[in-house]
PDB file of C-alpha atoms (C1' of nucleotides) in Angstrom:
ATOM      1  CA  MET A 873      32.117 169.638 117.246  1.00 54.00           C
ATOM      2  CA  PRO A 874      29.354 171.522 115.693  1.00 75.00           C
ATOM      3  CA  GLU A 875      26.198 173.154 117.345  1.00 83.00           C
ATOM      4  CA  LEU A 876      25.009 176.603 116.435  1.00 87.00           C
ATOM      5  CA  PRO A 877      27.920 178.588 118.259  1.00 86.00           C
ATOM      6  CA  GLU A 878      30.372 176.285 116.398  1.00 92.00           C
ATOM      7  CA  VAL A 879      28.866 176.423 112.967  1.00 95.00           C
ATOM      8  CA  GLU A 880      28.636 180.501 113.427  1.00 95.00           C
ATOM      9  CA  HIS A 881      32.126 180.807 114.053  1.00 95.00           C
ATOM     10  CA  ALA A 882      32.902 178.502 111.479  1.00 96.00           C
ATOM     11  CA  VAL A 883      30.983 180.643 108.867  1.00 97.00           C
ATOM     12  CA  ARG A 884      32.899 183.940 110.295  1.00 96.00           C
ATOM     13  CA  ARG A 885      36.304 182.113 109.822  1.00 97.00           C
ATOM     14  CA  LEU A 886      35.107 180.862 106.509  1.00 98.00           C
ATOM     15  CA  ARG A 887      33.504 184.112 104.989  1.00 98.00           C
ATOM     16  CA  GLY A 888      37.050 185.785 105.938  1.00 97.00           C
ATOM     17  CA  TRP A 889      38.720 182.922 103.744  1.00 98.00           C
ATOM     18  CA  ILE A 890      36.868 182.692 100.609  1.00 97.00           C
ATOM     19  CA  ALA A 891      34.219 185.799 100.534  1.00 93.00           C
ATOM     20  CA  THR A 892      36.212 187.635  97.827  1.00 89.00           C
ATOM     21  CA  ARG A 893      38.107 184.993  96.301  1.00 97.00           C
ATOM     22  CA  ALA A 894      37.423 182.755  93.265  1.00 98.00           C
ATOM     23  CA  ILE A 895      37.309 179.084  93.489  1.00 98.00           C
ATOM     24  CA  VAL A 896      40.283 177.491  90.980  1.00 98.00           C
ATOM     25  CA  ARG A 897      39.561 173.982  91.473  1.00 98.00           C
ATOM     26  CA  ALA A 898      37.745 171.561  93.841  1.00 98.00           C
ATOM     27  CA  GLU A 899      38.614 167.911  94.904  1.00 98.00           C
ATOM     28  CA  ALA A 900      36.595 165.372  96.923  1.00 98.00           C
ATOM     29  CA  HIS A 901      38.493 162.936  99.009  1.00 97.00           C
ATOM     30  CA  HIS A 902      36.101 160.557 100.312  1.00 97.00           C
ATOM     31  CA  LYS A 903      33.316 158.296  98.678  1.00 96.00           C
ATOM     32  CA  ALA A 904      30.763 159.949 101.034  1.00 97.00           C
ATOM     33  CA  ILE A 905      31.239 163.315  99.683  1.00 98.00           C
ATOM     34  CA  ARG A 906      31.744 162.158  96.045  1.00 97.00           C
ATOM     35  CA  ARG A 907      28.091 160.684  96.467  1.00 96.00           C
ATOM     36  CA  THR A 908      26.816 164.268  96.321  1.00 97.00           C
ATOM     37  CA  LEU A 909      29.785 166.446  94.588  1.00 98.00           C
ATOM     38  CA  THR A 910      30.485 164.108  91.456  1.00 97.00           C
ATOM     39  CA  PRO A 911      33.559 164.723  89.170  1.00 97.00           C
ATOM     40  CA  ARG A 912      30.935 166.959  86.874  1.00 97.00           C
ATOM     41  CA  ARG A 913      29.594 169.297  89.656  1.00 98.00           C
ATOM     42  CA  LEU A 914      33.263 169.523  90.974  1.00 98.00           C
ATOM     43  CA  ALA A 915      34.299 170.383  88.041  1.00 98.00           C
ATOM     44  CA  SER A 916      31.652 172.906  87.417  1.00 98.00           C
ATOM     45  CA  LEU A 917      32.940 174.878  90.400  1.00 98.00           C
ATOM     46  CA  GLN A 918      35.572 175.873  88.678  1.00 98.00           C
ATOM     47  CA  GLY A 919      36.411 179.640  88.315  1.00 98.00           C
ATOM     48  CA  ARG A 920      33.297 180.344  90.343  1.00 98.00           C
ATOM     49  CA  ALA A 921      33.876 183.435  92.434  1.00 98.00           C
ATOM     50  CA  VAL A 922      32.218 183.112  96.167  1.00 98.00           C
ATOM     51  CA  ARG A 923      29.601 186.039  96.791  1.00 97.00           C
ATOM     52  CA  ASP A 924      28.840 185.176 100.380  1.00 97.00           C
ATOM     53  CA  VAL A 925      28.756 182.509 103.346  1.00 98.00           C
ATOM     54  CA  SER A 926      25.575 182.252 105.256  1.00 98.00           C
ATOM     55  CA  ARG A 927      24.044 180.105 108.165  1.00 97.00           C
ATOM     56  CA  ARG A 928      20.584 178.618 109.196  1.00 97.00           C
ATOM     57  CA  GLY A 929      20.549 176.594 112.277  1.00 97.00           C
ATOM     58  CA  LYS A 930      23.555 174.279 111.787  1.00 97.00           C
ATOM     59  CA  HIS A 931      23.259 174.630 107.822  1.00 98.00           C
ATOM     60  CA  GLN A 932      25.917 176.366 105.983  1.00 98.00           C
ATOM     61  CA  PHE A 933      25.559 178.409 102.504  1.00 98.00           C
ATOM     62  CA  VAL A 934      28.504 179.277 100.251  1.00 98.00           C
ATOM     63  CA  HIS A 935      26.842 181.294  97.438  1.00 98.00           C
ATOM     64  CA  LEU A 936      28.347 181.747  94.152  1.00 98.00           C
ATOM     65  CA  ASP A 937      28.246 184.379  91.461  1.00 98.00           C
ATOM     66  CA  ASP A 938      26.190 181.734  89.343  1.00 98.00           C
ATOM     67  CA  ALA A 939      23.448 181.835  91.871  1.00 97.00           C
ATOM     68  CA  ARG A 940      24.275 178.135  92.996  1.00 98.00           C
ATOM     69  CA  VAL A 941      24.833 177.285  96.754  1.00 98.00           C
ATOM     70  CA  LEU A 942      27.150 174.853  98.284  1.00 98.00           C
ATOM     71  CA  HIS A 943      25.136 173.458 100.955  1.00 98.00           C
ATOM     72  CA  VAL A 944      27.367 172.023 104.014  1.00 98.00           C
ATOM     73  CA  HIS A 945      26.412 170.582 107.190  1.00 98.00           C
ATOM     74  CA  PHE A 946      29.088 169.403 109.700  1.00 97.00           C
ATOM     75  CA  ARG A 947      26.885 166.719 111.481  1.00 97.00           C
ATOM     76  CA  MET A 948      29.064 165.267 114.243  1.00 95.00           C
ATOM     77  CA  ASN A 949      32.877 166.311 113.180  1.00 95.00           C
ATOM     78  CA  GLY A 950      32.952 168.832 110.497  1.00 97.00           C
ATOM     79  CA  ASP A 951      35.154 171.870 110.380  1.00 97.00           C
ATOM     80  CA  TRP A 952      36.871 174.184 108.398  1.00 98.00           C
ATOM     81  CA  ALA A 953      40.543 174.695 107.859  1.00 98.00           C
ATOM     82  CA  TRP A 954      42.711 177.125 105.999  1.00 98.00           C
ATOM     83  CA  VAL A 955      45.757 175.620 104.228  1.00 98.00           C
ATOM     84  CA  ALA A 956      48.875 178.336 103.330  1.00 98.00           C
ATOM     85  CA  PRO A 957      50.034 177.752  99.773  1.00 98.00           C
ATOM     86  CA  GLY A 958      52.539 174.879  99.814  1.00 96.00           C
ATOM     87  CA  ALA A 959      51.502 173.706 103.126  1.00 97.00           C
ATOM     88  CA  ASP A 960      50.585 170.313 104.205  1.00 96.00           C
ATOM     89  CA  ALA A 961      46.872 169.710 104.657  1.00 97.00           C
ATOM     90  CA  PRO A 962      45.774 168.432 107.988  1.00 97.00           C
ATOM     91  CA  ARG A 963      43.967 165.155 108.689  1.00 97.00           C
ATOM     92  CA  HIS A 964      40.697 163.709 107.603  1.00 97.00           C
ATOM     93  CA  VAL A 965      40.345 166.404 104.392  1.00 98.00           C
ATOM     94  CA  ARG A 966      37.199 165.304 102.742  1.00 98.00           C
ATOM     95  CA  LEU A 967      36.997 168.831 100.336  1.00 98.00           C
ATOM     96  CA  THR A 968      39.509 170.736  99.334  1.00 98.00           C
ATOM     97  CA  LEU A 969      38.671 174.337  97.617  1.00 98.00           C
ATOM     98  CA  HIS A 970      41.658 175.474  95.855  1.00 98.00           C
ATOM     99  CA  LEU A 971      41.514 179.212  95.874  1.00 98.00           C
ATOM    100  CA  ASP A 972      42.998 181.967  93.283  1.00 98.00           C
ATOM    101  CA  ASP A 973      45.317 183.495  95.876  1.00 97.00           C
ATOM    102  CA  GLY A 974      46.940 180.017  96.081  1.00 98.00           C
ATOM    103  CA  ALA A 975      45.503 178.901  99.453  1.00 98.00           C
ATOM    104  CA  ARG A 976      42.940 175.826 100.336  1.00 98.00           C
ATOM    105  CA  VAL A 977      39.871 175.944 102.548  1.00 98.00           C
ATOM    106  CA  VAL A 978      39.323 172.300 103.554  1.00 98.00           C
ATOM    107  CA  LEU A 979      36.471 170.721 104.937  1.00 98.00           C
ATOM    108  CA  THR A 980      38.031 168.328 107.461  1.00 98.00           C
ATOM    109  CA  ASP A 981      35.639 165.386 109.291  1.00 97.00           C
ATOM    110  CA  SER A 982      37.327 162.390 111.021  1.00 96.00           C
ATOM    111  CA  ARG A 983      34.012 160.506 111.179  1.00 96.00           C
ATOM    112  CA  ALA A 984      32.975 161.151 107.552  1.00 97.00           C
ATOM    113  CA  LEU A 985      29.533 161.951 108.416  1.00 97.00           C
ATOM    114  CA  ALA A 986      29.710 165.981 106.808  1.00 98.00           C
ATOM    115  CA  THR A 987      27.595 166.321 103.646  1.00 98.00           C
ATOM    116  CA  ALA A 988      28.215 168.759 101.002  1.00 98.00           C
ATOM    117  CA  VAL A 989      25.732 169.204  98.217  1.00 98.00           C
ATOM    118  CA  LEU A 990      25.036 171.701  95.114  1.00 98.00           C
ATOM    119  CA  LEU A 991      21.795 173.431  95.271  1.00 98.00           C
ATOM    120  CA  ASP A 992      19.954 175.850  93.247  1.00 97.00           C
ATOM    121  CA  ASP A 993      17.382 177.234  95.567  1.00 96.00           C
ATOM    122  CA  VAL A 994      18.097 177.021  99.321  1.00 97.00           C
ATOM    123  CA  ALA A 995      14.236 177.597 100.232  1.00 96.00           C
ATOM    124  CA  PRO A 996      13.533 173.653 100.334  1.00 95.00           C
ATOM    125  CA  VAL A 997      16.448 173.329 103.311  1.00 97.00           C
ATOM    126  CA  LEU A 998      14.803 176.364 104.968  1.00 97.00           C
ATOM    127  CA  ALA A 999      11.552 175.134 105.054  1.00 95.00           C
ATOM    128  CA  GLU A1000      12.446 171.985 107.248  1.00 95.00           C
ATOM    129  CA  LEU A1001      13.471 174.637 109.850  1.00 97.00           C
ATOM    130  CA  GLY A1002      12.125 176.416 112.722  1.00 97.00           C
ATOM    131  CA  PRO A1003      13.218 179.855 113.805  1.00 97.00           C
ATOM    132  CA  GLU A1004      16.232 180.310 115.198  1.00 96.00           C
ATOM    133  CA  ALA A1005      16.738 179.436 118.803  1.00 95.00           C
ATOM    134  CA  ASP A1006      17.973 183.460 119.370  1.00 92.00           C
ATOM    135  CA  ASP A1007      15.054 185.048 117.154  1.00 95.00           C
ATOM    136  CA  PRO A1008      13.743 187.872 118.977  1.00 93.00           C
ATOM    137  CA  ALA A1009      10.784 187.534 116.973  1.00 95.00           C
ATOM    138  CA  LEU A1010      10.084 184.036 119.047  1.00 97.00           C
ATOM    139  CA  THR A1011       8.361 184.932 122.654  1.00 97.00           C
ATOM    140  CA  PRO A1012       7.726 182.777 125.388  1.00 98.00           C
ATOM    141  CA  ARG A1013       4.001 182.697 124.517  1.00 98.00           C
ATOM    142  CA  ALA A1014       4.832 181.459 120.654  1.00 97.00           C
ATOM    143  CA  PHE A1015       6.921 179.142 121.755  1.00 98.00           C
ATOM    144  CA  HIS A1016       4.779 177.697 124.257  1.00 98.00           C
ATOM    145  CA  ALA A1017       2.069 177.311 121.563  1.00 97.00           C
ATOM    146  CA  MET A1018       4.399 175.527 119.432  1.00 97.00           C
ATOM    147  CA  LEU A1019       5.315 172.895 122.069  1.00 97.00           C
ATOM    148  CA  ALA A1020       1.354 172.234 122.693  1.00 96.00           C
ATOM    149  CA  GLY A1021       0.012 169.233 122.222  1.00 95.00           C
ATOM    150  CA  LYS A1022       3.644 167.397 121.936  1.00 96.00           C
ATOM    151  CA  ARG A1023       4.290 164.331 124.183  1.00 95.00           C
ATOM    152  CA  THR A1024       7.711 163.987 123.022  1.00 96.00           C
ATOM    153  CA  PRO A1025       9.846 164.759 126.417  1.00 96.00           C
ATOM    154  CA  ILE A1026      10.736 168.274 125.949  1.00 97.00           C
ATOM    155  CA  LYS A1027      14.749 167.278 125.842  1.00 97.00           C
ATOM    156  CA  VAL A1028      13.939 165.528 122.507  1.00 97.00           C
ATOM    157  CA  ALA A1029      11.766 167.919 121.254  1.00 97.00           C
ATOM    158  CA  LEU A1030      14.284 170.792 121.829  1.00 98.00           C
ATOM    159  CA  LEU A1031      16.386 168.502 119.153  1.00 97.00           C
ATOM    160  CA  ASP A1032      13.893 168.758 116.623  1.00 97.00           C
ATOM    161  CA  GLN A1033      14.995 171.275 113.870  1.00 97.00           C
ATOM    162  CA  ARG A1034      11.649 172.023 112.761  1.00 96.00           C
ATOM    163  CA  LEU A1035      10.906 173.346 116.161  1.00 97.00           C
ATOM    164  CA  LEU A1036      13.868 175.356 116.803  1.00 97.00           C
ATOM    165  CA  ALA A1037      16.943 175.584 114.264  1.00 97.00           C
ATOM    166  CA  GLY A1038      20.600 175.305 116.071  1.00 95.00           C
ATOM    167  CA  VAL A1039      19.811 173.243 118.940  1.00 97.00           C
ATOM    168  CA  GLY A1040      21.892 170.446 119.758  1.00 96.00           C
ATOM    169  CA  ASN A1041      22.322 167.482 122.246  1.00 97.00           C
ATOM    170  CA  ILE A1042      24.911 169.977 124.632  1.00 96.00           C
ATOM    171  CA  TYR A1043      22.638 173.102 124.505  1.00 96.00           C
ATOM    172  CA  ALA A1044      19.639 171.078 124.967  1.00 97.00           C
ATOM    173  CA  THR A1045      21.065 169.918 128.006  1.00 97.00           C
ATOM    174  CA  GLU A1046      22.360 173.004 129.383  1.00 97.00           C
ATOM    175  CA  GLY A1047      19.419 174.752 128.737  1.00 97.00           C
ATOM    176  CA  LEU A1048      17.043 172.605 130.612  1.00 98.00           C
ATOM    177  CA  TRP A1049      19.461 172.519 133.561  1.00 98.00           C
ATOM    178  CA  HIS A1050      19.305 176.570 133.308  1.00 98.00           C
ATOM    179  CA  ALA A1051      15.485 176.399 133.506  1.00 98.00           C
ATOM    180  CA  ARG A1052      15.394 173.531 136.253  1.00 98.00           C
ATOM    181  CA  VAL A1053      12.670 171.376 134.401  1.00 98.00           C
ATOM    182  CA  ASP A1054      13.107 167.626 133.938  1.00 97.00           C
ATOM    183  CA  PRO A1055      14.153 166.661 130.608  1.00 97.00           C
ATOM    184  CA  ARG A1056      11.383 163.851 130.484  1.00 96.00           C
ATOM    185  CA  VAL A1057       8.550 166.293 130.957  1.00 97.00           C
ATOM    186  CA  ALA A1058       6.358 166.043 127.720  1.00 97.00           C
ATOM    187  CA  ALA A1059       6.610 169.181 125.994  1.00 97.00           C
ATOM    188  CA  GLY A1060       3.159 169.790 125.636  1.00 97.00           C
ATOM    189  CA  ALA A1061       3.076 169.980 129.342  1.00 97.00           C
ATOM    190  CA  LEU A1062       5.209 172.896 130.378  1.00 97.00           C
ATOM    191  CA  THR A1063       3.287 175.798 131.926  1.00 97.00           C
ATOM    192  CA  LEU A1064       3.619 178.718 130.026  1.00 98.00           C
ATOM    193  CA  ALA A1065       6.666 179.764 132.942  1.00 98.00           C
ATOM    194  CA  GLN A1066       8.016 176.828 132.314  1.00 98.00           C
ATOM    195  CA  ALA A1067       8.649 177.065 128.471  1.00 98.00           C
ATOM    196  CA  ARG A1068       9.905 180.834 129.122  1.00 98.00           C
ATOM    197  CA  ALA A1069      12.496 179.362 131.470  1.00 98.00           C
ATOM    198  CA  VAL A1070      13.609 176.821 128.862  1.00 98.00           C
ATOM    199  CA  LEU A1071      13.922 179.194 125.891  1.00 98.00           C
ATOM    200  CA  THR A1072      15.965 181.659 128.372  1.00 98.00           C
ATOM    201  CA  GLY A1073      17.784 178.689 129.348  1.00 98.00           C
ATOM    202  CA  VAL A1074      18.638 177.608 125.980  1.00 97.00           C
ATOM    203  CA  ARG A1075      19.788 181.181 124.826  1.00 97.00           C
ATOM    204  CA  LYS A1076      21.966 181.425 127.941  1.00 97.00           C
ATOM    205  CA  ALA A1077      23.184 178.139 127.163  1.00 96.00           C
ATOM    206  CA  LEU A1078      24.152 179.074 123.645  1.00 95.00           C
ATOM    207  CA  GLY A1079      25.283 182.530 124.460  1.00 94.00           C
ATOM    208  CA  ARG A1080      28.028 181.022 126.890  1.00 93.00           C
ATOM    209  CA  GLY A1081      28.961 178.671 123.906  1.00 90.00           C
ATOM    210  CA  MET A1082      28.886 181.615 121.535  1.00 88.00           C
ATOM    211  CA  ARG A1083      31.678 183.453 123.708  1.00 86.00           C
ATOM    212  CA  ARG A1084      33.737 180.433 123.613  1.00 76.00           C
ATOM    213  CA  GLU A1085      33.329 179.956 120.069  1.00 68.00           C
ATOM    214  CA  GLY A1086      31.776 176.673 121.183  1.00 56.00           C
ATOM    215  CA  ARG A1087      35.096 175.438 122.430  1.00 63.00           C
ATOM    216  CA  TYR A1088      34.014 173.983 126.066  1.00 64.00           C
ATOM    217  CA  ALA A1089      36.411 171.541 126.034  1.00 59.00           C
ATOM    218  CA  GLU A1090      40.362 172.514 126.514  1.00 53.00           C
ATOM    219  CA  GLY A1091      42.332 169.431 126.897  1.00 50.00           C
ATOM    220  CA  ASP A1092      41.225 166.861 129.464  1.00 56.00           C
ATOM    221  CA  SER A1093      38.491 169.381 130.962  1.00 67.00           C
ATOM    222  CA  HIS A1094      35.184 171.024 129.959  1.00 80.00           C
ATOM    223  CA  GLU A1095      33.282 173.779 131.377  1.00 87.00           C
ATOM    224  CA  PHE A1096      29.896 171.930 131.126  1.00 94.00           C
ATOM    225  CA  LEU A1097      27.493 173.157 133.774  1.00 95.00           C
ATOM    226  CA  VAL A1098      25.743 169.356 133.300  1.00 96.00           C
ATOM    227  CA  TYR A1099      26.722 168.105 130.362  1.00 96.00           C
ATOM    228  CA  ASP A1100      29.167 164.823 130.761  1.00 95.00           C
ATOM    229  CA  ARG A1101      28.815 165.716 134.393  1.00 95.00           C
ATOM    230  CA  GLU A1102      27.302 162.126 135.706  1.00 95.00           C
ATOM    231  CA  GLY A1103      27.596 161.658 139.569  1.00 95.00           C
ATOM    232  CA  ALA A1104      29.315 164.989 140.042  1.00 96.00           C
ATOM    233  CA  PRO A1105      27.370 167.763 142.495  1.00 96.00           C
ATOM    234  CA  CYS A1106      24.966 169.749 140.913  1.00 97.00           C
ATOM    235  CA  ARG A1107      26.236 173.368 139.962  1.00 97.00           C
ATOM    236  CA  HIS A1108      23.105 174.812 141.650  1.00 97.00           C
ATOM    237  CA  ARG A1109      24.585 173.767 144.689  1.00 96.00           C
ATOM    238  CA  ASP A1110      21.491 171.980 145.950  1.00 96.00           C
ATOM    239  CA  GLY A1111      23.194 168.891 147.230  1.00 95.00           C
ATOM    240  CA  GLY A1112      22.063 166.893 143.998  1.00 96.00           C
ATOM    241  CA  THR A1113      24.183 164.453 141.989  1.00 96.00           C
ATOM    242  CA  ILE A1114      24.119 164.698 138.189  1.00 96.00           C
ATOM    243  CA  ARG A1115      22.563 161.755 136.429  1.00 96.00           C
ATOM    244  CA  ARG A1116      23.100 160.338 132.847  1.00 96.00           C
ATOM    245  CA  ILE A1117      19.938 159.101 131.104  1.00 96.00           C
ATOM    246  CA  VAL A1118      19.028 157.857 127.395  1.00 96.00           C
ATOM    247  CA  GLN A1119      16.684 159.740 125.326  1.00 96.00           C
ATOM    248  CA  GLY A1120      16.336 158.811 121.816  1.00 93.00           C
ATOM    249  CA  GLY A1121      19.281 157.487 121.672  1.00 94.00           C
ATOM    250  CA  ARG A1122      21.294 160.437 123.046  1.00 96.00           C
ATOM    251  CA  SER A1123      22.890 161.136 126.282  1.00 96.00           C
ATOM    252  CA  THR A1124      20.906 163.692 128.681  1.00 97.00           C
ATOM    253  CA  TYR A1125      22.491 164.803 131.782  1.00 97.00           C
ATOM    254  CA  HIS A1126      20.184 166.342 134.707  1.00 97.00           C
ATOM    255  CA  CYS A1127      20.312 167.046 138.390  1.00 97.00           C
ATOM    256  CA  PRO A1128      17.115 164.929 139.645  1.00 96.00           C
ATOM    257  CA  ARG A1129      16.933 167.534 142.758  1.00 96.00           C
ATOM    258  CA  CYS A1130      16.624 170.791 140.943  1.00 97.00           C
ATOM    259  CA  GLN A1131      15.108 169.995 137.654  1.00 97.00           C
ATOM    260  CA  ARG A1132      11.711 169.116 138.233  1.00 91.00           C
ATOM    261  CA  ARG A1133       8.512 168.668 136.273  1.00 86.00           C
TER     262      ARG A1133
ATOM    263  C1'  DA B1183       9.663 156.973 120.627  1.00 94.66           C
ATOM    264  C1'  DC B1184      12.837 153.594 119.831  1.00 94.66           C
ATOM    265  C1'  DT B1185      16.790 151.017 116.636  1.00 94.66           C
ATOM    266  C1'  DA B1186      19.729 151.023 112.811  1.00 94.66           C
ATOM    267  C1'  DA B1187      22.208 153.334 109.238  1.00 94.66           C
ATOM    268  C1'  DC B1188      25.437 156.938 107.800  1.00 94.66           C
ATOM    269  C1'  DC B1189      31.229 156.807 109.062  1.00 94.66           C
ATOM    270  C1'  DT B1190      35.713 156.679 111.992  1.00 94.66           C
ATOM    271  C1'  DG B1191      38.232 157.695 116.034  1.00 94.66           C
ATOM    272  C1'  DG B1192      39.358 158.059 121.044  1.00 94.66           C
ATOM    273  C1'  DT B1193      39.060 155.659 125.262  1.00 94.66           C
ATOM    274  C1'  DC B1194      38.025 152.103 128.861  1.00 94.66           C
TER     275       DC B1194
ATOM    276  C1'  DG C 411      36.546 144.119 121.883  1.00 94.66           C
ATOM    277  C1'  DA C 412      32.926 146.943 123.402  1.00 94.66           C
ATOM    278  C1'  DC C 413      31.090 151.212 123.992  1.00 94.66           C
ATOM    279  C1'  DC C 414      31.056 156.322 123.186  1.00 94.66           C
ATOM    280  C1'  DA C 415      30.643 160.304 120.845  1.00 94.66           C
ATOM    281  C1'  DG C 416      28.207 168.127 120.236  1.00 94.66           C
ATOM    282  C1'  DG C 417      23.806 165.274 113.845  1.00 94.66           C
ATOM    283  C1'  DT C 418      19.879 163.745 110.617  1.00 94.66           C
ATOM    284  C1'  DT C 419      17.103 160.262 108.469  1.00 94.66           C
ATOM    285  C1'  DA C 420      14.884 156.425 107.031  1.00 94.66           C
ATOM    286  C1'  DG C 421      12.494 152.522 108.576  1.00 94.66           C
ATOM    287  C1'  DT C 422      10.091 150.261 112.125  1.00 94.66           C
TER     288       DT C 422
END
DNA sequence: ACTAACCTGGTC
DNA sequence: GACCAGGTTAGT
């Protein structure tokens, strides 16, 4: 369930579990993970101490004491779980890190799209990412300039990790609703005021997500303001009805009444 | 800018 | 059985 808030909280949990530990053994349980973490690479993790865990966008980096980095991306369904010594592992475990305190940290992923790669250098990964959405150095003016000339719809542009790192389908959708901007508008056609509103809106949505650790959905219901609310009344109380459209193969929800170009 | 692909599971 | 899924990339 990973977008930036979820990944940030996953990193904090993972850091608490393994930051001062060493990896005793590593196992891959799915062929998709074995493609990058070969038996030889898994064996090379044995005995490595973990220095720290960091995040950029939705990318996670486990820094090892030999300067290598385990680069993990949750994609659609990845998550970390901690397993007590001797306890049963949860379902859908794709990677197990056995720790020197007898516990295990496992990468769970029902859909098996998550990736785990050993890197000598994180620079090539970072080079592909734009600024963090909440980077205070990113001003509305700078954001507006980044959108200049882009003919792609603003909703699709927001999902481009080279533009902003960490914004996913839910927060792009929610952010545009906060900003009252039509998701179909060409990114380059936004006024400075609209660009400012979109940046503020995305940050507001991410802030909401951070406060709930990304856990918007509880049981059958959720607390999204537009996402997954097709046919429901707009929460701006303007009498509009939320519509679902598809952009770039992804669902977008918006209120035709208040989200104007 | 859309489609398929990577994968599996849940829901109508 | 069909369609949906909070991501990303490669190839039209």
